[in-house]
Tab-separated table of C-alpha atoms and ligand atoms in Angstrom:
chain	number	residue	atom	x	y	z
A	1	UNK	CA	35.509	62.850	-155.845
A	2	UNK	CA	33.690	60.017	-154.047
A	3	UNK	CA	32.223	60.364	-150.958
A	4	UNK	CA	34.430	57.871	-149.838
A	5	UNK	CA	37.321	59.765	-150.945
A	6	UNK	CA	36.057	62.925	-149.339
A	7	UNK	CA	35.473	61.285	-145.911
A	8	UNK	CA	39.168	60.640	-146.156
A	9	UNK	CA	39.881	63.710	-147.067
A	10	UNK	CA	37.990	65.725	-144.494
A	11	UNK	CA	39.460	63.309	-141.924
A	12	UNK	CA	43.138	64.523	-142.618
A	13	UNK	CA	42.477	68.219	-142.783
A	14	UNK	CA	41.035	67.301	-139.281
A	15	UNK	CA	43.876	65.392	-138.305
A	16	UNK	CA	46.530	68.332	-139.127
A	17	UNK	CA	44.224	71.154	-137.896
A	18	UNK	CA	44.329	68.752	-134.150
A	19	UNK	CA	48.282	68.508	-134.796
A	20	UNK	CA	48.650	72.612	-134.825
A	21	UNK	CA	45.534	73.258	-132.766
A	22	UNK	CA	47.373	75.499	-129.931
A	23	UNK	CA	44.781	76.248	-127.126
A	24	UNK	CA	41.683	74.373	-125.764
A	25	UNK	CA	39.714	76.859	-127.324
A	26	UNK	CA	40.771	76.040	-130.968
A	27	UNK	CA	40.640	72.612	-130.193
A	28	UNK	CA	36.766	73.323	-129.174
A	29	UNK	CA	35.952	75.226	-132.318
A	30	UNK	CA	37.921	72.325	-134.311
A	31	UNK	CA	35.767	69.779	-132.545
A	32	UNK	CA	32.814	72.015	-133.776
A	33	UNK	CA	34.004	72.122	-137.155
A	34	UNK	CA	34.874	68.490	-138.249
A	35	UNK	CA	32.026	66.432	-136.046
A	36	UNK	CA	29.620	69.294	-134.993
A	37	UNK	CA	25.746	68.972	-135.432
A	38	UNK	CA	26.456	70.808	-139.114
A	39	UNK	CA	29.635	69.583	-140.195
A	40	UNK	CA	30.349	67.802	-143.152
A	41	UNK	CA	31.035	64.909	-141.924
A	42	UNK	CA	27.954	64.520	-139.854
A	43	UNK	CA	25.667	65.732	-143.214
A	44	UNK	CA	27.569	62.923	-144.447
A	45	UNK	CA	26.639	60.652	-141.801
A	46	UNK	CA	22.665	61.347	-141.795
A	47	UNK	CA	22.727	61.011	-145.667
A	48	UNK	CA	23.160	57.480	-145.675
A	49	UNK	CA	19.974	56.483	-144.914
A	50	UNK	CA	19.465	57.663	-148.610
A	51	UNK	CA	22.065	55.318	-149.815
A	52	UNK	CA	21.932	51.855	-151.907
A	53	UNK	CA	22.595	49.005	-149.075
A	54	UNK	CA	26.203	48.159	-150.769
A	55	UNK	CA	27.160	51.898	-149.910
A	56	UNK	CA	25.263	52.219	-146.687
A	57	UNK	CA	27.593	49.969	-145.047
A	58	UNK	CA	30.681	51.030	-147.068
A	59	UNK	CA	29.948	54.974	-146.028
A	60	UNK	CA	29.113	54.401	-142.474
A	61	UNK	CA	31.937	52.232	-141.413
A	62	UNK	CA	34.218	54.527	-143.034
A	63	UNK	CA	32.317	57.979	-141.620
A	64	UNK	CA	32.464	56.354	-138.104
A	65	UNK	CA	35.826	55.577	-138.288
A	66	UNK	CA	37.193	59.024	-139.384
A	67	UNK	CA	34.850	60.427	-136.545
A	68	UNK	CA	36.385	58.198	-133.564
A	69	UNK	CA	39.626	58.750	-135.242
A	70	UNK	CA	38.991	62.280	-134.703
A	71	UNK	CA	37.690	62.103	-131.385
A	72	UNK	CA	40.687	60.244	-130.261
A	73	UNK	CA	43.631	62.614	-131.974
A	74	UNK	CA	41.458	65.505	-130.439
A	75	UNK	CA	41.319	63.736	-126.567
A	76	UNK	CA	45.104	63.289	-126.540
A	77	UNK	CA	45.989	67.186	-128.122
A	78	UNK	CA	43.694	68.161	-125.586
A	79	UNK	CA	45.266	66.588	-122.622
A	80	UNK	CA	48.705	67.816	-124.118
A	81	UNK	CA	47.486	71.194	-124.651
A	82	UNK	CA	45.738	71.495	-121.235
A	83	UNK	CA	49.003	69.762	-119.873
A	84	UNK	CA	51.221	73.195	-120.779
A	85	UNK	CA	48.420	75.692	-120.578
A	86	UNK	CA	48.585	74.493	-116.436
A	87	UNK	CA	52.548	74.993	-117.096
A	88	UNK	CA	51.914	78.624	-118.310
A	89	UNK	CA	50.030	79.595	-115.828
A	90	UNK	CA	51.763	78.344	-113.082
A	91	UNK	CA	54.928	80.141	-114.329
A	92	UNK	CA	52.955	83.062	-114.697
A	93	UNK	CA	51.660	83.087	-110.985
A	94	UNK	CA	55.309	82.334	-109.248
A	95	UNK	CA	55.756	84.023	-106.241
A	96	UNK	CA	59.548	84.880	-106.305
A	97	UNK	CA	60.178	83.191	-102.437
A	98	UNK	CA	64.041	84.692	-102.624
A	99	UNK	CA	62.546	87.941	-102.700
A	100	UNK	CA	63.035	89.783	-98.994
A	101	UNK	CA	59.643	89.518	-96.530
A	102	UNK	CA	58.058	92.170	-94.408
A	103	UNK	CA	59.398	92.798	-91.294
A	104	UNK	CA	57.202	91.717	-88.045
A	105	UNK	CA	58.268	93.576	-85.359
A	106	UNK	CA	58.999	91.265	-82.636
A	107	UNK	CA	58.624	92.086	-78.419
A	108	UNK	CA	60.788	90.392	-75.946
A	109	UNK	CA	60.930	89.914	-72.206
A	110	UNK	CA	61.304	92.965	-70.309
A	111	UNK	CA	64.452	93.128	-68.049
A	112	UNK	CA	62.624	92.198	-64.554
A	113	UNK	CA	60.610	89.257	-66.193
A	114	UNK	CA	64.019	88.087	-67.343
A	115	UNK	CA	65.376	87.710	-64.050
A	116	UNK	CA	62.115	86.467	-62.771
A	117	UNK	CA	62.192	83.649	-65.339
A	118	UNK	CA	65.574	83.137	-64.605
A	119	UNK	CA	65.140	82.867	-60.539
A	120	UNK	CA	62.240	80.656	-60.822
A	121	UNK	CA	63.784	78.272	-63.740
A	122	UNK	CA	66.328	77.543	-60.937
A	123	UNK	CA	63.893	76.770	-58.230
A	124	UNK	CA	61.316	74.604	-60.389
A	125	UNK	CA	64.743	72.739	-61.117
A	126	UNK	CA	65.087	72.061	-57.235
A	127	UNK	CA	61.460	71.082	-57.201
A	128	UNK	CA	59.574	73.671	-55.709
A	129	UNK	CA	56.490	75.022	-56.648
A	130	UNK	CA	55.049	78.234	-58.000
A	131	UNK	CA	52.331	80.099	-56.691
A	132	UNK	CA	50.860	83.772	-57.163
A	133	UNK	CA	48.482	85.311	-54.845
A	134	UNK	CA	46.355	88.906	-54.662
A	135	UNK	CA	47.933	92.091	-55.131
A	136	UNK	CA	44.990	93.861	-52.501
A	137	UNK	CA	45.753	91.852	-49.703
A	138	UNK	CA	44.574	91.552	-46.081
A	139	UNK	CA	46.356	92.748	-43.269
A	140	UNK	CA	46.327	90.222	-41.333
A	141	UNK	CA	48.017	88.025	-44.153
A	142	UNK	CA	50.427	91.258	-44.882
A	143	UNK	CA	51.083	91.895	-41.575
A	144	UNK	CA	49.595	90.530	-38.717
A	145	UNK	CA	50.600	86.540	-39.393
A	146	UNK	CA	54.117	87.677	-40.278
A	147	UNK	CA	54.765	89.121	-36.457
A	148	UNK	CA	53.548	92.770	-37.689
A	149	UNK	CA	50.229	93.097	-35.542
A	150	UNK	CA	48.268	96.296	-35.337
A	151	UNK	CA	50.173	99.380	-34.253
A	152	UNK	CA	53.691	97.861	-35.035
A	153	UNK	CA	56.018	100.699	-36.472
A	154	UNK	CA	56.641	98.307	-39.462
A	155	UNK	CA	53.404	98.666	-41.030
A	156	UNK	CA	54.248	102.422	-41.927
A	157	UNK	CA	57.730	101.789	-42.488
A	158	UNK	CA	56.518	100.135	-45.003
A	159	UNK	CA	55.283	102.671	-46.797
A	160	UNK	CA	51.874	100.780	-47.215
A	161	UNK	CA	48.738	101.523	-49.508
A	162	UNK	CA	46.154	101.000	-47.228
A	163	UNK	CA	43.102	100.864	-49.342
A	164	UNK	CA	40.150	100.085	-46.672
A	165	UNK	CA	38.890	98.531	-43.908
A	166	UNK	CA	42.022	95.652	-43.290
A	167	UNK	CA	42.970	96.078	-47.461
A	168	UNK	CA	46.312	96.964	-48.229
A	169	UNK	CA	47.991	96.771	-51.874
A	170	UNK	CA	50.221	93.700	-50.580
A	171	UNK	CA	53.948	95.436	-49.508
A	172	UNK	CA	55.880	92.280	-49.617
A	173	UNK	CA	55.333	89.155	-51.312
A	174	UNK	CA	56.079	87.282	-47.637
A	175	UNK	CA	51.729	87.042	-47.544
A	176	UNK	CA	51.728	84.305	-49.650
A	177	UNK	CA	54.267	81.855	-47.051
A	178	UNK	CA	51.081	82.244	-44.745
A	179	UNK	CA	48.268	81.297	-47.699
A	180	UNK	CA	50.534	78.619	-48.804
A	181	UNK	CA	51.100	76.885	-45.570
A	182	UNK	CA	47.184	77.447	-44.380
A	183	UNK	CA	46.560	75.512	-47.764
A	184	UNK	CA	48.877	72.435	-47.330
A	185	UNK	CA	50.657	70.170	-45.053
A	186	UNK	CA	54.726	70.231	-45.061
A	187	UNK	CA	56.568	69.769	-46.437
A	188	UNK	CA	56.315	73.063	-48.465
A	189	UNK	CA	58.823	73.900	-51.117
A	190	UNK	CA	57.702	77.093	-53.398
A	191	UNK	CA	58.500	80.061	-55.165
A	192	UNK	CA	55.689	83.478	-55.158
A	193	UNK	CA	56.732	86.202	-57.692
A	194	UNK	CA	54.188	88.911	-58.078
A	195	UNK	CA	54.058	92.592	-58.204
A	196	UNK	CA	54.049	94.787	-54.304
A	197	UNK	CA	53.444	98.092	-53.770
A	198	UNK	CA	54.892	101.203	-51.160
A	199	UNK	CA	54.546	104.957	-51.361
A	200	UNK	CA	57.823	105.441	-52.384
A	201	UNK	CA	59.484	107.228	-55.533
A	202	UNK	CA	63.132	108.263	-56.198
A	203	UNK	CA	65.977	106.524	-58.819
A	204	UNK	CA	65.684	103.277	-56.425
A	205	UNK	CA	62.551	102.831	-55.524
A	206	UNK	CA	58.979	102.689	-57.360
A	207	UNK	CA	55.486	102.482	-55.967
A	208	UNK	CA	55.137	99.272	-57.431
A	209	UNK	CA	57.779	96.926	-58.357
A	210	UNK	CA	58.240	92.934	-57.892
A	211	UNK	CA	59.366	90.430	-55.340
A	212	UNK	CA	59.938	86.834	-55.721
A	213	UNK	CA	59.538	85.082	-52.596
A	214	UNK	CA	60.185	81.761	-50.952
A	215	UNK	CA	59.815	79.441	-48.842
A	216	UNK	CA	60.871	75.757	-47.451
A	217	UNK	CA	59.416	73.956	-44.447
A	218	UNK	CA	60.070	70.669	-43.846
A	219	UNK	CA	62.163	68.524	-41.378
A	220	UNK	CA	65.502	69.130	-39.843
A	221	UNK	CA	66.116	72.096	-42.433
A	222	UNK	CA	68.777	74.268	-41.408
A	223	UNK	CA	70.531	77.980	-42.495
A	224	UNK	CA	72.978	75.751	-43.719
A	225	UNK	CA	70.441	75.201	-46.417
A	226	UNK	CA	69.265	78.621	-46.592
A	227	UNK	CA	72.850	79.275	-47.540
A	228	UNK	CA	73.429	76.499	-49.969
A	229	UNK	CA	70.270	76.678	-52.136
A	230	UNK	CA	70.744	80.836	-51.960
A	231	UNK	CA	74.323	80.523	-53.095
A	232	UNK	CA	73.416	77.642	-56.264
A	233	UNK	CA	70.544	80.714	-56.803
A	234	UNK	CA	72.778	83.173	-57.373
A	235	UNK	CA	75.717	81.682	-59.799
A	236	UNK	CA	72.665	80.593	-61.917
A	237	UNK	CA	71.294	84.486	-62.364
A	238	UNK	CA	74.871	85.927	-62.134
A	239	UNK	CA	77.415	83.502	-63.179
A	240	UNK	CA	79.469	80.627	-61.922
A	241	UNK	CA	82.066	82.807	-60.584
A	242	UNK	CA	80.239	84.677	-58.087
A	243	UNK	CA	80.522	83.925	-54.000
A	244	UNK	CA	77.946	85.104	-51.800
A	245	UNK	CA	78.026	86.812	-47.998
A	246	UNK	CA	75.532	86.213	-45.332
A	247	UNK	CA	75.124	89.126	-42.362
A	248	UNK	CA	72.711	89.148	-39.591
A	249	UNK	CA	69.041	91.204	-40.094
A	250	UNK	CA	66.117	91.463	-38.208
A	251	UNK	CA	62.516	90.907	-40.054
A	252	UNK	CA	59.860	90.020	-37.787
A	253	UNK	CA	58.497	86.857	-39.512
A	254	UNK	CA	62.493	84.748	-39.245
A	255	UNK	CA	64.959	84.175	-36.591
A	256	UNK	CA	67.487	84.787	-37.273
A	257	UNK	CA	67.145	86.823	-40.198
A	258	UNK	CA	70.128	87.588	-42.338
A	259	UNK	CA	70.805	89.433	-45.850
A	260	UNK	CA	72.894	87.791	-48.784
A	261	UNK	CA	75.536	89.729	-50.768
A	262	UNK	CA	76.523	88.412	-53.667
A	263	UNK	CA	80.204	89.147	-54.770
A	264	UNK	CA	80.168	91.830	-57.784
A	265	UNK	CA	80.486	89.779	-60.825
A	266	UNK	CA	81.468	92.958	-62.810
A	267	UNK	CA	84.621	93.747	-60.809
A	268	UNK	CA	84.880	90.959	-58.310
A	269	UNK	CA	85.707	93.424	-55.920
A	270	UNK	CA	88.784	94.641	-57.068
A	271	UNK	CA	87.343	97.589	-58.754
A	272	UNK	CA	87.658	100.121	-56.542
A	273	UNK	CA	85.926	102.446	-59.047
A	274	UNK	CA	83.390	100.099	-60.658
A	275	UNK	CA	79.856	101.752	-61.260
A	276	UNK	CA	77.958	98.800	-60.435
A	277	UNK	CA	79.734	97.875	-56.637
A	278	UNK	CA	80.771	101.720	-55.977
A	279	UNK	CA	83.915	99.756	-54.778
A	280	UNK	CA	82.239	97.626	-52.194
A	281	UNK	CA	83.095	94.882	-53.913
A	282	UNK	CA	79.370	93.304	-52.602
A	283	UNK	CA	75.980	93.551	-53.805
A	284	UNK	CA	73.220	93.324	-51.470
A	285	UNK	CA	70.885	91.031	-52.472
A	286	UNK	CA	67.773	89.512	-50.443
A	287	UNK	CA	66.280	89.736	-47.437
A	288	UNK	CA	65.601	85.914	-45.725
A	289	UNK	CA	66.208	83.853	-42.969
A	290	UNK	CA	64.668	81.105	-40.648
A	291	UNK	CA	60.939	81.133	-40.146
A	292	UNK	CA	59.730	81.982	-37.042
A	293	UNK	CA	58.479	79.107	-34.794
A	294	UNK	CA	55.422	81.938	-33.867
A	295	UNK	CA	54.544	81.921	-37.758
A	296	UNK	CA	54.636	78.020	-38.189
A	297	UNK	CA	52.247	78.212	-35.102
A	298	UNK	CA	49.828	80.695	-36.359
A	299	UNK	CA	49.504	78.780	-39.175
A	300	UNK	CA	49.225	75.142	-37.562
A	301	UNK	CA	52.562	73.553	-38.068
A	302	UNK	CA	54.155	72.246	-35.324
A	303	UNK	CA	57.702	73.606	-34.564
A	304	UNK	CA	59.073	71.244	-32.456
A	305	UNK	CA	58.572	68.878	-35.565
A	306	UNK	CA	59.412	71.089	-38.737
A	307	UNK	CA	61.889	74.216	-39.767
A	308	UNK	CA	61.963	76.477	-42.754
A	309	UNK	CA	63.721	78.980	-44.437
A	310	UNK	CA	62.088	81.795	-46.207
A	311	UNK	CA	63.873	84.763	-48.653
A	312	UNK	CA	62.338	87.339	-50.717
A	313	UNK	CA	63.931	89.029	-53.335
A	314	UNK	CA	63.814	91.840	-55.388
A	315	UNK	CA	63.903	91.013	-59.463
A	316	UNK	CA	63.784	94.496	-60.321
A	317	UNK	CA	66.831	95.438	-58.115
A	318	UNK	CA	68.726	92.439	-59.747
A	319	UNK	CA	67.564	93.411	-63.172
A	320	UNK	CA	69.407	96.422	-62.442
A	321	UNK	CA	72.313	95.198	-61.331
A	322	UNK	CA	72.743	92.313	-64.281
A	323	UNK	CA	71.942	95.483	-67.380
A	324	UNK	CA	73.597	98.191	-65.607
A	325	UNK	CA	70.706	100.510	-65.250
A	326	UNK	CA	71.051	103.541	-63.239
A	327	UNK	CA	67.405	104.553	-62.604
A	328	UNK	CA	64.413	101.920	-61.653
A	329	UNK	CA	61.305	104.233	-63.074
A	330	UNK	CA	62.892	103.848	-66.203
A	331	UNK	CA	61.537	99.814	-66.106
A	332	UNK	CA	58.177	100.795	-65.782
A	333	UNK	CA	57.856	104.189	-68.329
A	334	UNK	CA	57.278	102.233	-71.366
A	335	UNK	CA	59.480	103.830	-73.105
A	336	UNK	CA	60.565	101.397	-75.817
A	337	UNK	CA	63.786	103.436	-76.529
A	338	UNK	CA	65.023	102.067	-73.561
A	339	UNK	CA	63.142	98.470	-73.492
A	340	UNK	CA	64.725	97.742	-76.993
A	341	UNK	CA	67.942	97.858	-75.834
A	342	UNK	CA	67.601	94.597	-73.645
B	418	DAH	N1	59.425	90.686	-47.164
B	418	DAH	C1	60.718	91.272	-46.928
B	418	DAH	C2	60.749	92.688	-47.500
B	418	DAH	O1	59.945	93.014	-48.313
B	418	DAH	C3	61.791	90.451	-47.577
B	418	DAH	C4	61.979	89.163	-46.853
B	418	DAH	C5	62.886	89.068	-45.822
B	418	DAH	C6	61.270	88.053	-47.220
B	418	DAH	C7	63.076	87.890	-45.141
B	418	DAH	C8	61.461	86.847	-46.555
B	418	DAH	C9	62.387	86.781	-45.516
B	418	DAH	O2	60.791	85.736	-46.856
B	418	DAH	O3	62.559	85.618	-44.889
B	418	DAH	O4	61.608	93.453	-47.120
């Protein structure tokens, strides 16, 4: 056999061992075999030096040839090969995504934020604006700028905390209508929910537990407005259908002072067994009224200019109303028997 003839040769065993090569690895070691630094092709290649001249450049064209030819049947196998090997091994590594996840247990609101939420939603709708003050409060903010000064029989019907020298755990939210209006001009429109605190514990009542309160001053406001804005207040929380009653009250910090019902929107009042009314057929609801010309005074309004309005709620209360729940220490137990149910 010439050499000639065995270049050719050794070029087409190359050529079919490319065509079945089946991994990048035995197209490496083919690569090593057919144009390594001993194959016989390369032998081939640095024997021509020893050649006649005629052969020489017979012998090297054809050796270079069946080496690029090589090369290139071994660049595109490769790119084919490495082509499905990425295939493989992305089928092999598949997460199944229809497969069911983990469960995350998930929180929600609790019952008296929901409410809260709910109340103030409706007010930031109207434009007012929502401020939070301290929980140990002064007492001349708690009491004494609300009409309660030193020695009145309020402060301890109250039930206050009294934690030191003029500190008391705030009993009412109603502080906060004097900080606002010491901080700003009128007109004031603005909601203040926070947490308040009395010695006080029985299936109604908990030593701490929230208000929301409020408060518009501006001019020529009237309990005409009271009653509107109340009444818009309460279908939002409880429902378009429900009507609301207004009675006469005494706090010292309005005049007049009144208390809103809200019709039961369980029975509508014609229940005369229904758990949530006992039969009454009304729900009382808030505390609120007019505010006193001595408060807008005290804090540097002038009353002949400017009314108000002020109400204070209790989102707890309402909570337990809305969810039907007979006891209020059960809201703040942590139990999450009972808190998953809402
Ligand atoms: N602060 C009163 C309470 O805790 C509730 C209240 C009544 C707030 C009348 C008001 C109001 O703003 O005008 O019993």
């Amino acid at each position: 056999m010439t050499v000639s003839e065995r270049i050719e040769q050794l070029k087409s065993e190359a050529l079919s061992a490319v065509a079945s090569g089946a991994s990048t690895a035995d197209l490496e070691d083919i690569r090593v075999r057919f144009l390594g630094r001993s194959a016989e092709l390369t032998e081939i290649k640095k024997s021509i030096g020893t050649l006649s001249p005629d052969e020489r450049k017979e012998i090297g064209r054809s050796s270079n040839l069946a080496s690029r030819e090589i090369e290139a049947a071994l660049g595109s196998r490769a790119e084919e090969v490495a082509a499905r090997e990425q295939e493989e091994r992305l089928q092999a590594e598949a997460a199944d995504v229809t497969l069911p996840g983990v469960p995350f247990p998930r929180g929600h609101l609790h019952p008296s934020q929901i409410v809260i939420d709910d109340v103030i939603d409706f007010f930031v709708g109207l434009g007012y604006r929502v401020a939070e003050g301290p929980e140990v409060e002064t007492d001349y903010y708690n009491f004494t700028a609300l009409g309660i000064p030193p020695g009145h029989p309020a402060r301890t019907m109250q039930d206050t905390f009294f934690v030191d020298d003029g500190l008391v755990l705030r009993t009412q939210t109603s502080p906060m209508q004097i900080r606002t209006m010491l901080a700003q001009e009128p007109p004031v429109y603005v909601v203040c929910p926070g947490r308040t605190y009395r010695r006080d514990s029985d299936p109604t009542h908990t030593p701490m537990f929230h208000q929301i309160e409020g408060l518009a001053v501006d001019r020529g406001l009237t309990l005409g407005h009271l009653k509107g804005t109340l009444g818009a207040m309460a279908r939002h929380v409880f429902g378009e259908g429900v009507e609301i009653r207004v009675r006469p009250s005494y706090f010292q910090f309005t005049e007049p002072s009144v208390e809103m019902d809200v019709s039961c929107f369980v029975c509508g009042g014609r229940d005369p067994h229904c758990k949530v009314c006992k039969g009454a057929g009304w729900l009382e609801m808030l505390g609120a009224g007019m505010v006193d010309p001595g408060v807008l005074e005290e804090v540097g309004y002038d009353p002949e200019e400017y009314t108000g309005y002020a109400f204070g709620m209790g989102p707890d209360r309402m909570a337990m109303v809305k969810y039907g729940v007979p006891d209020l220490r059960l809201f703040f137990e942590g139990d999450l028997r009972f808190l998953r149910q809402f």
